[in-house]
Amino acid sequence: MTTTLRNPVLALAVALAFPAAGAFAQAAAPLADWPRIASPIAKDAALEKRVAEIVSKMTLAQKVGQMTQPEIKTATPEDVKRYYLGSVLNGGGSWPNGNKHAKAAEWLALAQRYHEASLSTDMAIKVPVIWGTDAVHGHNNVFGATLFPHNIGLGAARNPKLLEEIGAATAKATRASGIAWVFGPTLAVVRDDRWGRTYESYSENPDVVKSYAGAYVRGMQGMLKDDANTVATAKHFIGDGGTENGKDRGVNKSTKSQMINIHGVGYYPALAAGVQTVMSSFNSWNDVSTGTDYGKMHGSRAMLTDVLKTKMGFDGFVVTDWNGIGEVPGCRNDSCAQAINAGNDMIMVPDDWKAFIANTIKQVESGEIPMSRIDDAVTRIIRVKLRAGLFDKSPAQNAYAGKDEAMQPRELARRAVRESLVLIKNDKPVLPIARGKKILVVGKTADDLSNQTGGWSITWQGTANVNADFPNGDTILAGIREAAGSNNVSFSLDAKGVDVSKFDVVVAVIGERPYAEGDGDIGPNGTLRHSGRHPEDLAVLQAVAGKGKPVVTVFVSGRPLYVNDLLNLSDVFVAAWLPGTEGKGVSDLLVAGPKRYEFTGKLPFSWPKSACQTELNVGDKNYAPLFAYGHGLKTTTLSKVGKLDATYPAGGCGISNTFPVFSQADRASFPLTIRSGEQQLVLGADLNSTFSLPGVTVQTSQVNTQQDAKLVTWSGPATIEARGARAMVLPAAAGKDAALRFDTIVSNAPAGKVTMAMGGGTLDATGLFKNLAGKGKQVVRIPLSCFQAKGTDLAKVEAPFSVTSNAAFAAAFANIEIAGGAASEAGAVKCEELK
Ligand code: BGC
Ligand code: BGC
């Protein structure tokens, strides 16, 4: 090793030494290769000896059990004991005893039972279990916990010190519930804001992610010596924020230099702060510039072993993502020698863990997985458990165990909210609003903690929550009422029938509704235009604007969106991101209180000027955003945004000729409805609900990935259809040779007659579905010409997907779309088969 500054280890050490105390790291010269990182939690000879001793006394079943992480819904403490399970996780929206309102003590009791079970096995040396959870904006699965702004809002703060404090507070909250491992921070550098996980990213600018990653890990893990420390996870390795079209689990086509210098930069400071676990990512990496296809990251030995462990020197363990192994070609959720050989150590197999254990043991016995790989994985897991003190103290012995107060860092969160707000338009001097002024508050998000907290909040997608699910939170409306005085504030959800002239100022709180992975993606045919998905927000602003009273809009969203129509109706516009439970952090900046606060937030993501302006990132050639990365006004500076062009392309951005009807990403465009006789029911967004009418029941199921499908079970005459508010606009070119395409698993053949209808034409699909029964997943393509031959008018398709059965029949449907060209794909249905 040389000692010049060209040495990447030293260069990095120097770079890391500087961003101390709130300073913001300067962009460093690009790295040519993956750097070697020295962890402050260095190898300790005595500890390593102890690990070796434990591993040497373990049987194969004990080792494979140690590598297995089921979900708490599927594995009891008794299972932990019997199968030597090394870990459990609670997925998003999974709570002890299925109790959404479980308090710290109930979580702790279950954690303690798992722990005790792991110490009562027949292993020569017992190894405590470790429980992992997605505490990604505070301890967000837990009732009563304080939820911080999602990462995108923290990115606006440009304050590494704040991140360190939030890491520490989240670790303490997690310990209160008996849990010692957090699946965060997310270090994605999101480059296409259509990705539904954009809000989990601090910034499109790698420098921000770099300046936060180490600070957060330091806050959360410390040196793992304190009761307030938990094990952290850097995720998702690697390239999750760079997939094509922002598609969840998609393909990242970066060059090696982009992977190292954009998507990888969060990992170096995280490792340098001692992060003990890294989560593999769902995405693939195909470096098209050199023709190097690394494939799915879960199966990539090159990345997990050669880069992360060998080159970068990571000595903690790699955990897979939720059924991530099942996405590696040739693998299943319960079997994937390739993923283990690639370097994954702990396998997240929420459901199929028993089969996984049996299959993995066989793969070791047959030599498909070398014993040395298993020993390495188990060594890494036990090393981290020893470092984290899990052998020394039970969950109940932690100083914060069972303490609900330890989960409520409310003042810190309120400050974080203040620092996260970005004033993007300030054309009139309205803020702060003086106490005593009459304020009209409008909009669906003013009094809605579910919209305010977003995805990963008590539930996975953040849906199906009401204000009472956040007993220690304040809505933005509650904050305004307190700051301005209740009798000065009136609230109307939609402003209908309200006389605006009676007020001094209007505050509209609007924005996106909660979503998380998959569901939150804006598909390739969607646009960035917010009002297309949320016409209610445009309507409420139209109801209050132009009435001679200033309008302040607070826009609550997981990403920047095309909102020129909304900006035109607002004098002042605040990007509030997803602030979490502390609505008073918002009102602190809106209403003048005894203490005067000013906006300090700066845009962490570039704000688009038009409906199809994506990708849009600082540093782009021809960079022309509406509001640039870093933009952020003070109330004392007036802007001159004026009137903006609010037009948008009618048929979407025209990126492809596929028109989504129903998929995880496009649920909103053609909502699913069931009909039975005169009755009709629109299926809500709640993935856990069962929807029923006489003759038909619909439940969420899986055809490709988790919860991507609807299983429809008929017992009598009824219809399921995807019906939009407006007819589908199909450009002529797409209609030619287009087909209705969908994925299906037919579990029960039709006992009667099944028809499919579209725009006036009806086809007999009884034979089609009979043939598909019992064959597992099938892709169906029905040429639109078959419908047209039966009278379908393609200009009048309000329900592009409609299936009616008059008797028992069961099938799951997913990925429903009108696909240009699909009529000539292999396997397309012939019209004769539909008579
Ligand atoms: C997400 C991860 C998360 C895991 C466990 C996955 O689907 O991608 O970020 O940690 O689930 O809930
Ligand atoms: C779980 C999440 C998980 C997701 C993965 C959900 O059912 O609750 O925690 O991330 O599945 O698709």
mmCIF file of C-alpha atoms in Angstrom, residues 266-513:
data_model
loop_
_atom_site.group_PDB
_atom_site.id
_atom_site.type_symbol
_atom_site.label_atom_id
_atom_site.label_comp_id
_atom_site.label_asym_id
_atom_site.label_seq_id
_atom_site.Cartn_x
_atom_site.Cartn_y
_atom_site.Cartn_z
ATOM 1 C CA GLY A 266 -23.886 6.462 0.558
ATOM 2 C CA TYR A 267 -22.296 3.105 1.289
ATOM 3 C CA TYR A 268 -18.753 4.380 1.864
ATOM 4 C CA PRO A 269 -19.560 6.661 4.813
ATOM 5 C CA ALA A 270 -22.073 4.120 6.146
ATOM 6 C CA LEU A 271 -19.356 1.454 6.210
ATOM 7 C CA ALA A 272 -16.887 3.972 7.588
ATOM 8 C CA ALA A 273 -19.345 4.590 10.437
ATOM 9 C CA GLY A 274 -19.439 0.837 11.062
ATOM 10 C CA VAL A 275 -22.788 -0.221 9.597
ATOM 11 C CA GLN A 276 -23.156 -3.909 10.420
ATOM 12 C CA THR A 277 -25.652 -5.100 7.836
ATOM 13 C CA VAL A 278 -26.353 -4.368 4.189
ATOM 14 C CA MET A 279 -29.568 -5.340 2.382
ATOM 15 C CA SER A 280 -29.471 -6.665 -1.183
ATOM 16 C CA SER A 281 -31.592 -4.793 -3.684
ATOM 17 C CA PHE A 282 -34.463 -6.015 -5.854
ATOM 18 C CA ASN A 283 -33.121 -4.221 -8.930
ATOM 19 C CA SER A 284 -30.814 -5.569 -11.624
ATOM 20 C CA TRP A 285 -27.741 -3.848 -13.013
ATOM 21 C CA ASN A 286 -26.976 -4.007 -16.685
ATOM 22 C CA ASP A 287 -23.995 -1.830 -17.605
ATOM 23 C CA VAL A 288 -24.992 -1.425 -21.243
ATOM 24 C CA SER A 289 -21.990 0.820 -21.958
ATOM 25 C CA THR A 290 -19.687 -2.175 -21.712
ATOM 26 C CA GLY A 291 -22.233 -4.943 -22.195
ATOM 27 C CA THR A 292 -21.716 -6.215 -18.627
ATOM 28 C CA ASP A 293 -24.982 -7.562 -17.267
ATOM 29 C CA TYR A 294 -24.743 -8.190 -13.522
ATOM 30 C CA GLY A 295 -28.355 -9.376 -13.382
ATOM 31 C CA LYS A 296 -30.460 -9.258 -10.228
ATOM 32 C CA MET A 297 -28.431 -7.904 -7.325
ATOM 33 C CA HIS A 298 -29.642 -10.754 -5.117
ATOM 34 C CA GLY A 299 -27.802 -13.173 -7.371
ATOM 35 C CA SER A 300 -24.690 -11.119 -7.994
ATOM 36 C CA ARG A 301 -21.535 -12.590 -6.559
ATOM 37 C CA ALA A 302 -19.598 -9.853 -8.318
ATOM 38 C CA MET A 303 -21.339 -7.160 -6.285
ATOM 39 C CA LEU A 304 -22.100 -8.841 -2.961
ATOM 40 C CA THR A 305 -18.889 -10.773 -2.491
ATOM 41 C CA ASP A 306 -16.243 -9.349 -4.806
ATOM 42 C CA VAL A 307 -17.146 -5.684 -4.402
ATOM 43 C CA LEU A 308 -18.869 -5.286 -1.031
ATOM 44 C CA LYS A 309 -17.076 -7.869 1.065
ATOM 45 C CA THR A 310 -13.739 -8.256 -0.655
ATOM 46 C CA LYS A 311 -12.904 -4.880 -2.165
ATOM 47 C CA MET A 312 -14.724 -2.666 0.294
ATOM 48 C CA GLY A 313 -13.884 -4.876 3.256
ATOM 49 C CA PHE A 314 -17.378 -5.242 4.776
ATOM 50 C CA ASP A 315 -17.259 -7.823 7.587
ATOM 51 C CA GLY A 316 -20.875 -7.649 8.797
ATOM 52 C CA PHE A 317 -23.665 -9.625 7.126
ATOM 53 C CA VAL A 318 -25.789 -9.217 4.015
ATOM 54 C CA VAL A 319 -29.540 -9.678 4.407
ATOM 55 C CA THR A 320 -31.802 -10.324 1.432
ATOM 56 C CA ASP A 321 -34.936 -8.313 0.786
ATOM 57 C CA TRP A 322 -38.481 -9.679 1.087
ATOM 58 C CA ASN A 323 -38.596 -12.849 -1.058
ATOM 59 C CA GLY A 324 -35.758 -11.245 -2.999
ATOM 60 C CA ILE A 325 -34.148 -14.609 -3.688
ATOM 61 C CA GLY A 326 -37.270 -15.686 -5.587
ATOM 62 C CA GLU A 327 -36.565 -13.005 -8.175
ATOM 63 C CA VAL A 328 -33.213 -14.482 -9.172
ATOM 64 C CA PRO A 329 -33.734 -16.370 -12.443
ATOM 65 C CA GLY A 330 -34.106 -20.080 -11.773
ATOM 66 C CA CYS A 331 -34.874 -19.570 -8.086
ATOM 67 C CA ARG A 332 -37.980 -19.733 -5.931
ATOM 68 C CA ASN A 333 -38.903 -18.003 -2.699
ATOM 69 C CA ASP A 334 -38.011 -21.215 -0.865
ATOM 70 C CA SER A 335 -34.906 -22.215 -2.775
ATOM 71 C CA CYS A 336 -31.926 -20.329 -4.153
ATOM 72 C CA ALA A 337 -28.445 -21.765 -3.859
ATOM 73 C CA GLN A 338 -27.265 -19.071 -6.275
ATOM 74 C CA ALA A 339 -28.215 -16.245 -3.864
ATOM 75 C CA ILE A 340 -26.365 -17.849 -0.968
ATOM 76 C CA ASN A 341 -23.345 -18.569 -3.124
ATOM 77 C CA ALA A 342 -23.452 -14.964 -4.320
ATOM 78 C CA GLY A 343 -22.843 -13.785 -0.757
ATOM 79 C CA ASN A 344 -26.212 -13.301 0.933
ATOM 80 C CA ASP A 345 -25.887 -14.370 4.557
ATOM 81 C CA MET A 346 -29.295 -13.883 6.172
ATOM 82 C CA ILE A 347 -32.266 -14.804 4.009
ATOM 83 C CA MET A 348 -35.546 -12.930 4.413
ATOM 84 C CA VAL A 349 -38.093 -15.658 3.651
ATOM 85 C CA PRO A 350 -41.236 -14.257 5.231
ATOM 86 C CA ASP A 351 -43.520 -17.202 4.500
ATOM 87 C CA ASP A 352 -41.831 -20.210 2.940
ATOM 88 C CA TRP A 353 -39.066 -20.587 5.464
ATOM 89 C CA LYS A 354 -39.639 -24.221 6.410
ATOM 90 C CA ALA A 355 -39.246 -25.361 2.822
ATOM 91 C CA PHE A 356 -36.307 -22.969 2.455
ATOM 92 C CA ILE A 357 -34.490 -24.573 5.372
ATOM 93 C CA ALA A 358 -35.091 -28.085 4.031
ATOM 94 C CA ASN A 359 -34.029 -27.123 0.501
ATOM 95 C CA THR A 360 -30.925 -25.305 1.657
ATOM 96 C CA ILE A 361 -29.799 -28.215 3.820
ATOM 97 C CA LYS A 362 -30.117 -30.484 0.768
ATOM 98 C CA GLN A 363 -28.162 -28.039 -1.365
ATOM 99 C CA VAL A 364 -25.325 -28.074 1.154
ATOM 100 C CA GLU A 365 -25.384 -31.868 1.416
ATOM 101 C CA SER A 366 -25.246 -32.192 -2.351
ATOM 102 C CA GLY A 367 -22.355 -29.737 -2.571
ATOM 103 C CA GLU A 368 -24.341 -27.136 -4.495
ATOM 104 C CA ILE A 369 -23.600 -24.700 -1.672
ATOM 105 C CA PRO A 370 -20.133 -25.188 -0.193
ATOM 106 C CA MET A 371 -19.964 -25.654 3.573
ATOM 107 C CA SER A 372 -17.349 -22.887 3.661
ATOM 108 C CA ARG A 373 -19.968 -20.410 2.364
ATOM 109 C CA ILE A 374 -22.406 -21.462 5.083
ATOM 110 C CA ASP A 375 -19.711 -21.135 7.748
ATOM 111 C CA ASP A 376 -18.815 -17.687 6.476
ATOM 112 C CA ALA A 377 -22.452 -16.558 6.559
ATOM 113 C CA VAL A 378 -22.996 -17.881 10.081
ATOM 114 C CA THR A 379 -19.686 -16.405 11.256
ATOM 115 C CA ARG A 380 -20.760 -12.983 10.033
ATOM 116 C CA ILE A 381 -24.188 -13.224 11.661
ATOM 117 C CA ILE A 382 -22.837 -14.321 15.032
ATOM 118 C CA ARG A 383 -20.067 -11.706 14.863
ATOM 119 C CA VAL A 384 -22.680 -8.976 14.538
ATOM 120 C CA LYS A 385 -24.800 -10.448 17.314
ATOM 121 C CA LEU A 386 -21.816 -10.507 19.662
ATOM 122 C CA ARG A 387 -20.797 -6.979 18.711
ATOM 123 C CA ALA A 388 -24.367 -5.807 19.345
ATOM 124 C CA GLY A 389 -24.341 -7.222 22.862
ATOM 125 C CA LEU A 390 -27.228 -9.605 22.212
ATOM 126 C CA PHE A 391 -25.514 -12.338 24.219
ATOM 127 C CA ASP A 392 -25.197 -10.048 27.229
ATOM 128 C CA LYS A 393 -28.678 -8.652 27.758
ATOM 129 C CA SER A 394 -32.185 -9.768 26.952
ATOM 130 C CA PRO A 395 -34.571 -7.284 25.296
ATOM 131 C CA ALA A 396 -36.296 -6.713 28.640
ATOM 132 C CA GLN A 397 -33.001 -5.789 30.304
ATOM 133 C CA ASN A 398 -32.512 -2.787 28.033
ATOM 134 C CA ALA A 399 -32.838 0.554 29.820
ATOM 135 C CA TYR A 400 -35.624 1.684 27.468
ATOM 136 C CA ALA A 401 -37.531 -1.616 27.379
ATOM 137 C CA GLY A 402 -41.299 -1.215 27.328
ATOM 138 C CA LYS A 403 -41.176 2.576 27.676
ATOM 139 C CA ASP A 404 -43.695 4.281 25.410
ATOM 140 C CA GLU A 405 -42.064 7.661 26.188
ATOM 141 C CA ALA A 406 -38.857 6.463 24.554
ATOM 142 C CA MET A 407 -40.782 6.248 21.303
ATOM 143 C CA GLN A 408 -41.890 9.873 21.349
ATOM 144 C CA PRO A 409 -39.089 12.273 20.404
ATOM 145 C CA ARG A 410 -41.738 14.839 19.488
ATOM 146 C CA GLU A 411 -39.724 18.045 19.824
ATOM 147 C CA LEU A 412 -36.935 16.671 17.657
ATOM 148 C CA ALA A 413 -39.446 15.598 15.020
ATOM 149 C CA ARG A 414 -41.164 18.967 15.085
ATOM 150 C CA ARG A 415 -37.824 20.681 14.519
ATOM 151 C CA ALA A 416 -37.075 18.259 11.688
ATOM 152 C CA VAL A 417 -40.396 19.200 10.075
ATOM 153 C CA ARG A 418 -39.538 22.891 10.280
ATOM 154 C CA GLU A 419 -36.174 22.254 8.674
ATOM 155 C CA SER A 420 -37.718 20.123 5.929
ATOM 156 C CA LEU A 421 -40.254 22.592 4.521
ATOM 157 C CA VAL A 422 -39.295 24.376 1.320
ATOM 158 C CA LEU A 423 -40.905 27.657 0.337
ATOM 159 C CA ILE A 424 -40.913 27.424 -3.451
ATOM 160 C CA LYS A 425 -43.237 30.296 -4.382
ATOM 161 C CA ASN A 426 -43.682 33.507 -2.404
ATOM 162 C CA ASP A 427 -45.283 35.955 -4.815
ATOM 163 C CA LYS A 428 -47.136 37.827 -2.047
ATOM 164 C CA PRO A 429 -46.040 38.713 1.482
ATOM 165 C CA VAL A 430 -48.518 36.527 3.343
ATOM 166 C CA LEU A 431 -46.315 34.517 5.692
ATOM 167 C CA PRO A 432 -46.132 34.335 8.571
ATOM 168 C CA ILE A 433 -49.828 34.865 9.237
ATOM 169 C CA ALA A 434 -50.340 37.123 12.247
ATOM 170 C CA ARG A 435 -52.369 35.761 15.142
ATOM 171 C CA GLY A 436 -55.816 37.300 15.051
ATOM 172 C CA LYS A 437 -56.229 36.994 11.278
ATOM 173 C CA LYS A 438 -59.202 34.912 10.144
ATOM 174 C CA ILE A 439 -57.893 31.787 8.435
ATOM 175 C CA LEU A 440 -59.857 29.460 6.172
ATOM 176 C CA VAL A 441 -58.180 26.063 6.046
ATOM 177 C CA VAL A 442 -59.216 23.770 3.176
ATOM 178 C CA GLY A 443 -58.076 20.546 1.538
ATOM 179 C CA LYS A 444 -58.100 16.831 2.178
ATOM 180 C CA THR A 445 -54.750 16.712 3.966
ATOM 181 C CA ALA A 446 -55.274 19.487 6.516
ATOM 182 C CA ASP A 447 -56.792 17.150 9.054
ATOM 183 C CA ASP A 448 -55.400 13.818 7.910
ATOM 184 C CA LEU A 449 -52.499 12.078 9.631
ATOM 185 C CA SER A 450 -52.611 9.276 7.134
ATOM 186 C CA ASN A 451 -51.780 11.596 4.213
ATOM 187 C CA GLN A 452 -49.337 13.456 6.431
ATOM 188 C CA THR A 453 -47.365 10.335 7.339
ATOM 189 C CA GLY A 454 -47.474 8.578 3.935
ATOM 190 C CA GLY A 455 -46.348 5.008 3.253
ATOM 191 C CA TRP A 456 -44.549 2.844 5.825
ATOM 192 C CA SER A 457 -46.760 4.251 8.576
ATOM 193 C CA ILE A 458 -48.408 1.679 10.843
ATOM 194 C CA THR A 459 -49.333 -0.169 7.632
ATOM 195 C CA TRP A 460 -47.081 -1.044 4.701
ATOM 196 C CA GLN A 461 -48.625 1.237 2.066
ATOM 197 C CA GLY A 462 -49.749 3.695 4.749
ATOM 198 C CA THR A 463 -53.333 3.082 3.695
ATOM 199 C CA ALA A 464 -56.252 2.102 5.942
ATOM 200 C CA ASN A 465 -55.207 4.474 8.733
ATOM 201 C CA VAL A 466 -57.278 7.121 10.493
ATOM 202 C CA ASN A 467 -56.190 9.936 12.800
ATOM 203 C CA ALA A 468 -56.888 7.795 15.857
ATOM 204 C CA ASP A 469 -54.130 5.434 14.726
ATOM 205 C CA PHE A 470 -51.642 8.201 15.615
ATOM 206 C CA PRO A 471 -52.621 9.093 19.177
ATOM 207 C CA ASN A 472 -49.535 11.225 19.816
ATOM 208 C CA GLY A 473 -49.591 13.159 16.571
ATOM 209 C CA ASP A 474 -50.971 16.515 15.503
ATOM 210 C CA THR A 475 -52.529 17.286 12.176
ATOM 211 C CA ILE A 476 -51.463 20.443 10.375
ATOM 212 C CA LEU A 477 -54.931 21.825 11.103
ATOM 213 C CA ALA A 478 -54.501 21.191 14.827
ATOM 214 C CA GLY A 479 -51.194 23.051 14.672
ATOM 215 C CA ILE A 480 -52.751 26.027 12.884
ATOM 216 C CA ARG A 481 -55.621 26.108 15.375
ATOM 217 C CA GLU A 482 -53.287 26.181 18.303
ATOM 218 C CA ALA A 483 -50.986 28.807 16.819
ATOM 219 C CA ALA A 484 -53.699 31.094 15.451
ATOM 220 C CA GLY A 485 -56.325 30.532 18.117
ATOM 221 C CA SER A 486 -59.191 28.118 17.425
ATOM 222 C CA ASN A 487 -61.818 30.804 17.000
ATOM 223 C CA ASN A 488 -59.795 32.385 14.199
ATOM 224 C CA VAL A 489 -59.710 29.185 12.140
ATOM 225 C CA SER A 490 -62.433 27.551 10.025
ATOM 226 C CA PHE A 491 -61.986 24.294 8.187
ATOM 227 C CA SER A 492 -63.700 22.989 5.087
ATOM 228 C CA LEU A 493 -62.579 19.846 3.298
ATOM 229 C CA ASP A 494 -63.630 20.918 -0.196
ATOM 230 C CA ALA A 495 -64.476 24.635 0.298
ATOM 231 C CA LYS A 496 -67.927 24.033 -1.185
ATOM 232 C CA GLY A 497 -70.414 26.723 -0.192
ATOM 233 C CA VAL A 498 -67.824 28.660 1.826
ATOM 234 C CA ASP A 499 -67.799 32.466 1.580
ATOM 235 C CA VAL A 500 -64.085 33.151 1.142
ATOM 236 C CA SER A 501 -64.572 36.908 1.508
ATOM 237 C CA LYS A 502 -65.192 36.423 5.235
ATOM 238 C CA PHE A 503 -61.561 35.424 5.772
ATOM 239 C CA ASP A 504 -58.201 37.162 5.628
ATOM 240 C CA VAL A 505 -56.251 34.278 4.196
ATOM 241 C CA VAL A 506 -56.757 30.751 2.857
ATOM 242 C CA VAL A 507 -54.433 27.850 3.685
ATOM 243 C CA ALA A 508 -54.926 24.821 1.416
ATOM 244 C CA VAL A 509 -53.331 21.564 2.525
ATOM 245 C CA ILE A 510 -53.403 19.093 -0.348
ATOM 246 C CA GLY A 511 -51.253 16.448 -2.015
ATOM 247 C CA GLU A 512 -50.678 12.773 -2.614
ATOM 248 C CA ARG A 513 -52.285 9.943 -0.728
#
